[in-house]
């Protein structure tokens, strides 16, 4: 059985979209919450967006492994970021689409 839900969150920051996109992606490890609910790679794990072939992915680097949290489907600096998001505790095949728009 497939279930689809939508959640929308709006946050206003007083910077131009290009800067907001850069901070969101380059500093993901600074703003992403810590703790076992939000990171499975341990208390010292680090998150980062990295190049992967022709695209990007979001990874968590733990002490002993790298876990791919999301495969980026759309990377439009200053405009939009879309990724298939998946945490360690998701069931096989389960994913969430995450879209972030910068206006």
mmCIF file of C-alpha atoms in Angstrom:
data_model
loop_
_atom_site.group_PDB
_atom_site.id
_atom_site.type_symbol
_atom_site.label_atom_id
_atom_site.label_comp_id
_atom_site.label_asym_id
_atom_site.label_seq_id
_atom_site.Cartn_x
_atom_site.Cartn_y
_atom_site.Cartn_z
ATOM 1 C CA UNK A 1 0.000 0.000 0.000
ATOM 2 C CA UNK A 2 1.333 3.434 -0.915
ATOM 3 C CA UNK A 3 0.706 6.488 1.226
ATOM 4 C CA UNK A 4 1.441 10.053 0.245
ATOM 5 C CA UNK A 5 1.551 12.998 2.614
ATOM 6 C CA UNK A 6 2.674 16.574 2.141
ATOM 7 C CA UNK A 7 4.167 18.944 4.661
ATOM 8 C CA UNK A 8 5.052 22.552 3.900
ATOM 9 C CA UNK A 9 7.322 24.770 5.972
ATOM 10 C CA UNK A 10 8.203 28.379 5.147
ATOM 11 C CA UNK A 11 11.158 30.203 6.635
ATOM 12 C CA UNK A 12 12.060 33.809 5.869
ATOM 13 C CA UNK A 13 15.655 35.000 5.958
ATOM 14 C CA UNK A 14 16.923 38.400 4.897
ATOM 15 C CA UNK A 15 19.463 37.329 2.271
ATOM 16 C CA UNK A 16 19.333 36.944 -1.481
ATOM 17 C CA UNK A 17 18.413 33.479 -2.797
ATOM 18 C CA UNK A 18 21.951 32.720 -4.060
ATOM 19 C CA UNK A 19 23.395 33.271 -0.571
ATOM 20 C CA UNK A 20 20.599 31.290 1.110
ATOM 21 C CA UNK A 21 21.236 28.341 -1.234
ATOM 22 C CA UNK A 22 24.989 28.475 -0.561
ATOM 23 C CA UNK A 23 24.521 28.537 3.225
ATOM 24 C CA UNK A 24 21.873 25.794 3.109
ATOM 25 C CA UNK A 25 24.094 23.433 1.107
ATOM 26 C CA UNK A 26 27.644 24.339 2.175
ATOM 27 C CA UNK A 27 26.822 24.590 5.890
ATOM 28 C CA UNK A 28 24.364 21.696 6.193
ATOM 29 C CA UNK A 29 26.374 20.154 9.033
ATOM 30 C CA UNK A 30 26.007 23.328 11.118
ATOM 31 C CA UNK A 31 22.212 23.584 10.998
ATOM 32 C CA UNK A 32 21.177 19.900 10.811
ATOM 33 C CA UNK A 33 20.120 18.700 14.256
ATOM 34 C CA UNK A 34 22.352 16.324 16.159
ATOM 35 C CA UNK A 35 21.440 13.252 18.158
ATOM 36 C CA UNK A 36 20.402 9.677 17.383
ATOM 37 C CA UNK A 37 16.978 10.710 16.026
ATOM 38 C CA UNK A 38 18.590 12.877 13.357
ATOM 39 C CA UNK A 39 21.973 11.247 12.721
ATOM 40 C CA UNK A 40 22.821 7.573 12.800
ATOM 41 C CA UNK A 41 26.566 7.869 12.324
ATOM 42 C CA UNK A 42 27.361 8.771 15.897
ATOM 43 C CA UNK A 43 27.862 12.023 17.804
ATOM 44 C CA UNK A 44 30.804 13.162 15.678
ATOM 45 C CA UNK A 45 29.288 12.403 12.276
ATOM 46 C CA UNK A 46 29.338 15.137 9.644
ATOM 47 C CA UNK A 47 26.852 15.915 6.883
ATOM 48 C CA UNK A 48 27.770 17.340 3.510
ATOM 49 C CA UNK A 49 26.564 17.668 -0.036
ATOM 50 C CA UNK A 50 29.131 16.228 -2.412
ATOM 51 C CA UNK A 51 29.624 15.795 -6.125
ATOM 52 C CA UNK A 52 28.799 12.322 -7.378
ATOM 53 C CA UNK A 53 29.456 11.844 -11.072
ATOM 54 C CA UNK A 54 27.265 14.327 -12.914
ATOM 55 C CA UNK A 55 25.154 15.140 -9.851
ATOM 56 C CA UNK A 56 25.179 15.570 -6.089
ATOM 57 C CA UNK A 57 24.263 13.594 -3.022
ATOM 58 C CA UNK A 58 23.809 14.317 0.688
ATOM 59 C CA UNK A 59 25.935 12.060 2.874
ATOM 60 C CA UNK A 60 26.594 11.503 6.553
ATOM 61 C CA UNK A 61 30.213 10.651 7.305
ATOM 62 C CA UNK A 62 30.511 8.628 10.492
ATOM 63 C CA UNK A 63 33.625 7.292 12.188
ATOM 64 C CA UNK A 64 33.573 4.059 10.169
ATOM 65 C CA UNK A 65 31.221 4.560 7.211
ATOM 66 C CA UNK A 66 29.614 6.982 4.790
ATOM 67 C CA UNK A 67 25.820 6.784 4.517
ATOM 68 C CA UNK A 68 23.935 8.335 1.608
ATOM 69 C CA UNK A 69 20.975 10.245 3.025
ATOM 70 C CA UNK A 70 19.785 11.653 -0.252
ATOM 71 C CA UNK A 71 20.342 11.608 -3.977
ATOM 72 C CA UNK A 72 19.907 15.101 -5.444
ATOM 73 C CA UNK A 73 17.530 15.178 -8.416
ATOM 74 C CA UNK A 74 17.498 18.955 -8.981
ATOM 75 C CA UNK A 75 20.405 21.302 -8.143
ATOM 76 C CA UNK A 76 19.586 24.860 -9.224
ATOM 77 C CA UNK A 77 21.747 27.251 -7.166
ATOM 78 C CA UNK A 78 19.726 30.180 -5.881
ATOM 79 C CA UNK A 79 16.445 28.616 -6.990
ATOM 80 C CA UNK A 80 15.683 25.048 -6.019
ATOM 81 C CA UNK A 81 17.001 21.818 -4.538
ATOM 82 C CA UNK A 82 15.139 18.487 -4.793
ATOM 83 C CA UNK A 83 16.375 15.229 -3.333
ATOM 84 C CA UNK A 84 15.210 11.741 -2.503
ATOM 85 C CA UNK A 85 15.717 11.663 1.258
ATOM 86 C CA UNK A 86 16.202 8.439 3.210
ATOM 87 C CA UNK A 87 17.321 7.830 6.784
ATOM 88 C CA UNK A 88 18.793 4.604 8.134
ATOM 89 C CA UNK A 89 15.565 3.568 9.835
ATOM 90 C CA UNK A 90 13.420 3.764 6.656
ATOM 91 C CA UNK A 91 11.968 0.501 5.357
ATOM 92 C CA UNK A 92 13.452 -0.894 2.125
ATOM 93 C CA UNK A 93 12.212 1.201 -0.804
ATOM 94 C CA UNK A 94 10.821 3.915 1.473
ATOM 95 C CA UNK A 95 11.876 7.483 0.698
ATOM 96 C CA UNK A 96 10.749 11.063 1.071
ATOM 97 C CA UNK A 97 10.972 13.709 -1.589
ATOM 98 C CA UNK A 98 12.397 16.913 -0.167
ATOM 99 C CA UNK A 99 12.072 20.119 -2.197
ATOM 100 C CA UNK A 100 13.558 23.411 -1.039
ATOM 101 C CA UNK A 101 12.772 26.590 -2.991
ATOM 102 C CA UNK A 102 14.745 29.815 -2.671
ATOM 103 C CA UNK A 103 12.820 32.986 -3.572
#
